[in-house]
Coordinates of C-alpha atoms and ligand atoms in Angstrom, one line a residue:
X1 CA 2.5 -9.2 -25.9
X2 CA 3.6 -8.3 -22.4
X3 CA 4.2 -5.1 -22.9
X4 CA 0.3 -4.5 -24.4
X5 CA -1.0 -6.4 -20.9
X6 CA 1.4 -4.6 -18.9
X7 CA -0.3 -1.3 -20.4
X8 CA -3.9 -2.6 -20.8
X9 CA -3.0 -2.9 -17.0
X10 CA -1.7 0.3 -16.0
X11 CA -4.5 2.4 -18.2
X12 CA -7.3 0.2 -16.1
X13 CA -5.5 1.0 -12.4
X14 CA -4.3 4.6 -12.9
X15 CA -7.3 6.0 -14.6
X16 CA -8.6 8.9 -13.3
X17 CA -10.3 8.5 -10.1
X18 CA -13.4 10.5 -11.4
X19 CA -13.8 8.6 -14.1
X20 CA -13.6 5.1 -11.9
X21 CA -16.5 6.9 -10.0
X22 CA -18.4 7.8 -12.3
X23 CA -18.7 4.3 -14.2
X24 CA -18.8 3.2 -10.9
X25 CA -21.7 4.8 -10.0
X26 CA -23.5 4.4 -13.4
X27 CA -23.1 0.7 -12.9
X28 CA -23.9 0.5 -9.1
X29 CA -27.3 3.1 -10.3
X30 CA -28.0 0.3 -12.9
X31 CA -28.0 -2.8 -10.7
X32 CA -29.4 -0.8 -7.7
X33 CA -32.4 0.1 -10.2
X34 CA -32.7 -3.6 -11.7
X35 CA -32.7 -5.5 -8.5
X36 CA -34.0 -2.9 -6.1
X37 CA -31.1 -4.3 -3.7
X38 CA -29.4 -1.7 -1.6
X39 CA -26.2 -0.6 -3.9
X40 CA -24.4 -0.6 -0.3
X41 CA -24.1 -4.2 -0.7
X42 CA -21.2 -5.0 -3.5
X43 CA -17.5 -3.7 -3.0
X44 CA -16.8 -0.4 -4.2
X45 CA -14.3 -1.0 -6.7
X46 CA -13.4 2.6 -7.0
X47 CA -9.3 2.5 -7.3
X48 CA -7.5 4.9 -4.9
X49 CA -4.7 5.0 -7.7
X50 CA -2.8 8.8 -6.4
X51 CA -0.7 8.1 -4.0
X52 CA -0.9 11.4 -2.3
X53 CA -0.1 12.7 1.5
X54 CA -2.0 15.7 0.1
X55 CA -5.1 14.0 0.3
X56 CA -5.5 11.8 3.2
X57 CA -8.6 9.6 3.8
X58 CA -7.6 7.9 7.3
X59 CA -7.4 9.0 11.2
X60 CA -3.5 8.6 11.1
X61 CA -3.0 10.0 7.4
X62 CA -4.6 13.5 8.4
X63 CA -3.0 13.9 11.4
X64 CA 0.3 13.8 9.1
X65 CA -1.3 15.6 7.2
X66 CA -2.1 18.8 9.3
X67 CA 1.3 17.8 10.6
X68 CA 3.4 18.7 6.9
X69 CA 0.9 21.7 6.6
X70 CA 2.2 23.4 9.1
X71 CA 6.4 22.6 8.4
X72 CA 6.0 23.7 5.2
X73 CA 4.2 27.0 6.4
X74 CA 7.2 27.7 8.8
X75 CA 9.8 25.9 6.3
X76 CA 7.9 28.7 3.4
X77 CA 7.9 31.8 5.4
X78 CA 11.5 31.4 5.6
X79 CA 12.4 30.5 2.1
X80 CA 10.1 33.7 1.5
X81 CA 12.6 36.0 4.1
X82 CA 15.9 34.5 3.7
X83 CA 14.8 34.3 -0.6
X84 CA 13.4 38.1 -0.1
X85 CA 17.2 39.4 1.8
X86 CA 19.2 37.2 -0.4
X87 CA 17.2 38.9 -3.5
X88 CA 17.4 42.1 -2.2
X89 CA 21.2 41.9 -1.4
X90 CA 22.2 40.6 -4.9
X91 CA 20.4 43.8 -6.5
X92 CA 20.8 47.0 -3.6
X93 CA 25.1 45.9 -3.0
X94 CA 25.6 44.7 -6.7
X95 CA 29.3 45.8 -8.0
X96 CA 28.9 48.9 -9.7
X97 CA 32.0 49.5 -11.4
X98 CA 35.8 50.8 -10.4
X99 CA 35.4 53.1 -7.5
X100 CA 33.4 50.2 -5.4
X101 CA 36.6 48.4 -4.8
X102 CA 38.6 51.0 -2.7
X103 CA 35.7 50.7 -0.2
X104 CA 35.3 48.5 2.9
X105 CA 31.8 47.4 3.9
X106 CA 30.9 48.2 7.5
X107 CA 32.7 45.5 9.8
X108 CA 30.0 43.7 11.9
X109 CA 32.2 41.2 13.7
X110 CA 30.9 40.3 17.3
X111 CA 27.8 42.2 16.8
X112 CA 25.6 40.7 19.9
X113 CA 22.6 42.1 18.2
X114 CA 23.2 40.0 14.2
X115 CA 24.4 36.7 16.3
X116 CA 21.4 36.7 18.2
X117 CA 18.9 37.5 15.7
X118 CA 20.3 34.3 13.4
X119 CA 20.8 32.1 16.3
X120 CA 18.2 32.3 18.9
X121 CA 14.8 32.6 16.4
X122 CA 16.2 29.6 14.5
X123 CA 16.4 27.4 17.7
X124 CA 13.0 28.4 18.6
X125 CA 11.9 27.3 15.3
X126 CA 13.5 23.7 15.7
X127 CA 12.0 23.1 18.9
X128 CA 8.7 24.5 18.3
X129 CA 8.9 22.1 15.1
X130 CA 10.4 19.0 17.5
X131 CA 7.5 19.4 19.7
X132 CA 4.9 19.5 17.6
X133 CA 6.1 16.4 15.8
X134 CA 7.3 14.3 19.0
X135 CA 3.7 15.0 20.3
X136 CA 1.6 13.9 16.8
X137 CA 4.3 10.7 16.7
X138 CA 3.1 9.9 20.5
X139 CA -0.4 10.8 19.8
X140 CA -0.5 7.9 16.9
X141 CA 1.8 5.8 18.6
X142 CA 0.1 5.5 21.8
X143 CA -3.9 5.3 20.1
X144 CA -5.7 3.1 22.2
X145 CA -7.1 0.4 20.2
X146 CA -10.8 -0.7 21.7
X147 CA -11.0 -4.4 21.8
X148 CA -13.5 -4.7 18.9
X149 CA -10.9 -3.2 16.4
X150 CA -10.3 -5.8 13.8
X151 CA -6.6 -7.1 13.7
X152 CA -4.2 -7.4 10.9
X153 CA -1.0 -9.0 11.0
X154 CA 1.0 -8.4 7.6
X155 CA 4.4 -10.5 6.9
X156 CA 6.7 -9.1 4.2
X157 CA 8.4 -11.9 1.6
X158 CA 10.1 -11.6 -0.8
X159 CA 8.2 -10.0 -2.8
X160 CA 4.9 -10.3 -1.3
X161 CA 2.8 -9.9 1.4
X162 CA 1.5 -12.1 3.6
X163 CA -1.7 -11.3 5.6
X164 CA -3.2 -12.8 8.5
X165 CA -6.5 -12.4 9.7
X166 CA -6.1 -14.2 13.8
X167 CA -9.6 -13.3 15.1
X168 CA -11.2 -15.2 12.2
X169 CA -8.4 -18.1 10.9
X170 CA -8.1 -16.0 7.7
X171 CA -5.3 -16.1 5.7
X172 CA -4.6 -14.2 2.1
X173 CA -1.9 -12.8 0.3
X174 CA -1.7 -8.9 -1.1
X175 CA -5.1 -7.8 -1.1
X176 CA -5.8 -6.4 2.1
X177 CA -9.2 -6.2 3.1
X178 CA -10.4 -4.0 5.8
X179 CA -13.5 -2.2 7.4
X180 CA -14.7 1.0 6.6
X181 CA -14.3 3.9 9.5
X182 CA -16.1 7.3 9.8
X183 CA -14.9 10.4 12.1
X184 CA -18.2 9.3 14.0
X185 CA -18.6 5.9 14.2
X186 CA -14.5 4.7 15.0
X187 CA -13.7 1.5 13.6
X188 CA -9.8 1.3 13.6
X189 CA -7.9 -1.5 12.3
X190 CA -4.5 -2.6 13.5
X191 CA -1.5 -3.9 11.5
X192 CA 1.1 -5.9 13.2
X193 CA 4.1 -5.7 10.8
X194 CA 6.3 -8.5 10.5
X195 CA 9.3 -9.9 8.0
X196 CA 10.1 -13.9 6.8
X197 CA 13.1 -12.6 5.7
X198 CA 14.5 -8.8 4.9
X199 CA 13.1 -5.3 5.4
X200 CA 10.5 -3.9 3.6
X201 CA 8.4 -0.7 3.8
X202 CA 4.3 -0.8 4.0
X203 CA 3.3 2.2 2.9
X204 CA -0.5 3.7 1.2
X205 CA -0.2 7.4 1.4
X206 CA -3.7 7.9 1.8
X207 CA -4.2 5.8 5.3
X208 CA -0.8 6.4 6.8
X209 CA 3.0 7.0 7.1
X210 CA 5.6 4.6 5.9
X211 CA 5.9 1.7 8.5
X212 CA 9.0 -0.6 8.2
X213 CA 8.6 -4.3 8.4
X214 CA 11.7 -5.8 10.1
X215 CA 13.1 -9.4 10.9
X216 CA 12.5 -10.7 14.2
X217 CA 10.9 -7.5 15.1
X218 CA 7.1 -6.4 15.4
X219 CA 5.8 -3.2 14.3
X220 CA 2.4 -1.7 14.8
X221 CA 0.9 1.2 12.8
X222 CA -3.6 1.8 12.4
X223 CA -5.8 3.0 9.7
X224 CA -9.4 4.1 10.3
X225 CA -10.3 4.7 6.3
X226 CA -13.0 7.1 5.7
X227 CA -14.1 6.6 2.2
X228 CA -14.4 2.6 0.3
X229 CA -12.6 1.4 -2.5
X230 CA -9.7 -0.4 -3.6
X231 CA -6.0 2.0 -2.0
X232 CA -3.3 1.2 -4.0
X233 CA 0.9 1.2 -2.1
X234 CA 4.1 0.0 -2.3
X235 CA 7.2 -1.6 -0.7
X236 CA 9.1 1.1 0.1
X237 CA 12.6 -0.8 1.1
X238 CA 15.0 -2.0 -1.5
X239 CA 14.3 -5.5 -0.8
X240 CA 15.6 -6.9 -4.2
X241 CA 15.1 -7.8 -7.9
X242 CA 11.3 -7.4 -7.5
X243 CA 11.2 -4.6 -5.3
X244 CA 9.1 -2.6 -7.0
X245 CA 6.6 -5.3 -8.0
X246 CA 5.5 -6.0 -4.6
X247 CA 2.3 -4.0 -4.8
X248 CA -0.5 -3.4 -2.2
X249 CA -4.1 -3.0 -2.4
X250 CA -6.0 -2.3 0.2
X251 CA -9.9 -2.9 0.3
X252 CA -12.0 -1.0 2.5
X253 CA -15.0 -2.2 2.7
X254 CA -18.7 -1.1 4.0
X255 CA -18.9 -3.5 7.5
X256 CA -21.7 -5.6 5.8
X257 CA -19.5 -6.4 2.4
X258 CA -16.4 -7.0 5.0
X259 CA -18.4 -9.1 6.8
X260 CA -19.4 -11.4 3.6
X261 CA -16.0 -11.2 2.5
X262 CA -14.8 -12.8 5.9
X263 CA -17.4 -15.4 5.5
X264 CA -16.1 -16.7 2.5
X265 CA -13.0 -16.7 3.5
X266 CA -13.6 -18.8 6.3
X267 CA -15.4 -21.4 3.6
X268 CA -13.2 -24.3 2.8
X269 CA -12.0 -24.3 -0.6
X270 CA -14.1 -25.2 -3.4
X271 CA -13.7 -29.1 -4.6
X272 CA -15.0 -29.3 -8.2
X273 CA -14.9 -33.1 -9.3
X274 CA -14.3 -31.3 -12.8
X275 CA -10.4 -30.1 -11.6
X276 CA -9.3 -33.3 -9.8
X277 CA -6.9 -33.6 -12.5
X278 CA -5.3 -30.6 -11.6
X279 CA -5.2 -30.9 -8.0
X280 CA -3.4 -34.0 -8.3
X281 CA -1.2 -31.8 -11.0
X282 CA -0.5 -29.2 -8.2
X283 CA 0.6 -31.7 -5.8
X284 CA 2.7 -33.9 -7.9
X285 CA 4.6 -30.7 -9.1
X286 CA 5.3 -29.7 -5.3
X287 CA 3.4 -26.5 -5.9
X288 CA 2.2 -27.8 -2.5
X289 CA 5.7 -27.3 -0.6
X290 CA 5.3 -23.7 -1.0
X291 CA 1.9 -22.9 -1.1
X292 CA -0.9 -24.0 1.1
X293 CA -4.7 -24.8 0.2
X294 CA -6.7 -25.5 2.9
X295 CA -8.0 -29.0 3.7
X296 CA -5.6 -30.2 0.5
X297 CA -3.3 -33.0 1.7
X298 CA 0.7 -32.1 0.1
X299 CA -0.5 -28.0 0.4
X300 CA 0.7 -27.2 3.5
X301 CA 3.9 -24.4 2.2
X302 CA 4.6 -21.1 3.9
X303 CA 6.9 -20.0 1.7
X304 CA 4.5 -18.5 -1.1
X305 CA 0.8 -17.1 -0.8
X306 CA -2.0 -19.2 0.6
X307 CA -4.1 -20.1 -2.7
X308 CA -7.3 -21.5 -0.9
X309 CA -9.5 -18.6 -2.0
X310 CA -7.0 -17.3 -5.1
X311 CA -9.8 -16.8 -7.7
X312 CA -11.3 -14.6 -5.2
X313 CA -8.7 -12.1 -5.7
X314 CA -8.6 -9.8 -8.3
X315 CA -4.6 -9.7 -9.4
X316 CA -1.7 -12.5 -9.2
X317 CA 2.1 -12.2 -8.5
X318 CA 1.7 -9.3 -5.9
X319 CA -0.1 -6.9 -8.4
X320 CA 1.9 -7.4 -11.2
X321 CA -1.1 -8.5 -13.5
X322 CA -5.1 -9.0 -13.2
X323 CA -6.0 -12.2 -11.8
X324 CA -7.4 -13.7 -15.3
X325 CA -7.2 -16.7 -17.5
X326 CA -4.8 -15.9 -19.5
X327 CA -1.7 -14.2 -16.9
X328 CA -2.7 -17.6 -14.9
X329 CA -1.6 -19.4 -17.8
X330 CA 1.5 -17.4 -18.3
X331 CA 2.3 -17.6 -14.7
X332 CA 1.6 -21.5 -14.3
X333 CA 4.0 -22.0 -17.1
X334 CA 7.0 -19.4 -16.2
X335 CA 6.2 -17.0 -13.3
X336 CA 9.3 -15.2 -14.7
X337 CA 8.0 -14.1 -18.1
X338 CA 5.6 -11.5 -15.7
X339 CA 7.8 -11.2 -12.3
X340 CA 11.5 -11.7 -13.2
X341 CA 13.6 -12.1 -10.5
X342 CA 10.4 -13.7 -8.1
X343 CA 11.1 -16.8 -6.1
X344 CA 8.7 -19.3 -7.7
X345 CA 10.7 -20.9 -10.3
X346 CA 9.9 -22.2 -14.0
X347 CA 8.4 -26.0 -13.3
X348 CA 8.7 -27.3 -16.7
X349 CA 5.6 -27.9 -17.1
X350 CA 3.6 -29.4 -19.9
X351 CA 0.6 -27.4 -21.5
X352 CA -1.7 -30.5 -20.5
X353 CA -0.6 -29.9 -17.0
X354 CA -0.9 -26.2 -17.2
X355 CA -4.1 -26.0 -18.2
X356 CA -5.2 -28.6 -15.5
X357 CA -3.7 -26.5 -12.9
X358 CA -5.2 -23.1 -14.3
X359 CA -8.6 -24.7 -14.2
X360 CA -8.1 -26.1 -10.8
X361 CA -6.8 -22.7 -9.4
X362 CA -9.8 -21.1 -11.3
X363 CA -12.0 -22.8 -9.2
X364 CA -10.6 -21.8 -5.7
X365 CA -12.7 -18.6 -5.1
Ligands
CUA401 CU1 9.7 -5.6 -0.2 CU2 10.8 -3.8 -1.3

């Protein structure tokens, strides 16, 4: 059964991003026309599934970008020249039989002319390349951020992400939302990478390079992301059993959908007189120790995502499955069974106090 959810999963994230667009667009056409609302308004669920430096849609990512382009020129005009000699060496001085062995080739040694030609051209090469990539690093480095840039500060665990919004008292876990950008109208956002405990990699292709998130250390890296929709990226640091299942999506959003979005999450969580049962569930099984839910007395943890606005985001366990009824259930009752090796451990529970807790997390948008 995990195996179908694991592939219903896949087929719905790695479809082809023409087809997302499309349907996308049919959808957006259809509401647009029904409501006569601005289509602008919802989130563009469009999912950035390629990871591919080949086709950047951020400030930073181009700059790499036009960066690579021009390596690999260089790096293929000598695979081209050094490929050509080599190919014309092999057939011109191939051994032709007998009489080729009581000849000597011509002796070259301490030819000033052949140990300049493959020495100083290949230097020049190197430092041309060194300069040109010491100068984009700076250039990216040293971007002046304006003071309205929105700020981001994104702590690796094991194996998830935490993310901190400080200019609005937002926090969430692994769904990153951020503001759209245009080449015109600038509006970078800045990442402050941290660690709780070992290193991991932040990397999405698409808005920039690979930025490494190290203990008791703070890196910085920007995006400004041209194009909405849902950018998909991974650790990129052997961090341990889960490694590979501590996805990232990032959201970019038009301002005015960011701008709702922070809204809400600035809301204090939804109390539903219905799910009392399973708050008091998720406080009696110490849920609370590890995870926090705002205004909840006992759910005050740091040690696993904040949950105050979980239904509000669209997959559970870093990625690893759609944030739905059922892979809450699963979860609730053995997050192993969908993220072996993660930290939150099987609690025993019983299915009456699984399905209390599912309904209560079910109400937290
Ligand atoms: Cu975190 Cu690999």
């Amino acid at each position: 059964m995990l195996n179908h959810l694991y592939s219903r999963y896949s087929l719905a994230t790695r479809g082809s991003g023409r087809g997302w667009l499309l349907a996308g667009f049919t959808v957006a056409t259809f509401v647009g026309f029904l409501s006569l609302a601005p289509v602008a308004r919802a989130q563009d669920s469009t999912i950035r599934a390629i990871q591919n430096i080949f086709d950047p849609l951020s400030a930073p990512a181009e700059t790499l970008y036009n960066v690579s382009l021009l390596v690999m020129a260089v790096c293929g005009v000598i695979f081209l020249i050094v490929g050509g000699l080599l190919t014309y060496a092999i057939i011109r001085y191939r051994h032709r039989g007998p009489e080729d062995d009581q000849e000597e080739p011509p002796q070259v040694y301490g030819s000033a002319a052949i140990e300049l030609a493959w020495t100083v051209p290949p230097i020049l090469i190197v430092v041309m390349l060194v300069l040109v990539t010491a100068r984009t690093i700076g250039e990216i480095q040293h971007h002046q951020m304006p003071a309205a840039a929105e700020e981001i500060r994104i702590i690796g665990h094991r194996f998830w992400w935490e993310v901190r919004y400080p200019k609005h008292d937002v926090v969430t876990a692994n769904e990153i939302h951020v503001p759209l950008s245009s080449r015109t109208n600038r509006v970078p956002t800045e990442m402050i990478l941290e660690s709780a405990d070992v290193i991991h990699g932040f990397w999405v292709p698409q808005l920039n390079g690979k930025t490494m998130l190290v203990p008791n250390y703070r890196n910085t890296m920007w995006i400004e992301p041209y194009a909405t929709g849902i950018y998909l990226g991974n650790c990129t640091v052997l961090c341990g059993p889960q490694h590979a299942n501590m996805l990232i999506r990032v959201i970019v959003d038009k301002p005015d959908v960011y701008q709702k979005w922070l809204e809400s999450q600035k809301q204090p969580p939804v109390s539903d007189p219905q799910t009392v049962e399973g708050q008091k569930q998720f406080i009696a099984n110490s849920c609370g120790t590890c995870h926090t839910i705002d205004g909840v007395r006992g759910a005050n943890g740091v040690f696993a995502p904040d949950l105050t606005h979980f239904a509000s985001r669209t997959t559970l366990g870093s990625g690893v499955a759609p944030n739905d009824e059922q892979n809450l259930r699963i979860w609730v009752q053995d997050p192993q069974r969908l993220k072996q090796g993660c930290l939150m451990p099987d609690m025993q529970l019983s299915d009456n106090q699984v399905d209390a807790i599912v309904a209560y997390l079910r109400t937290l948008k």
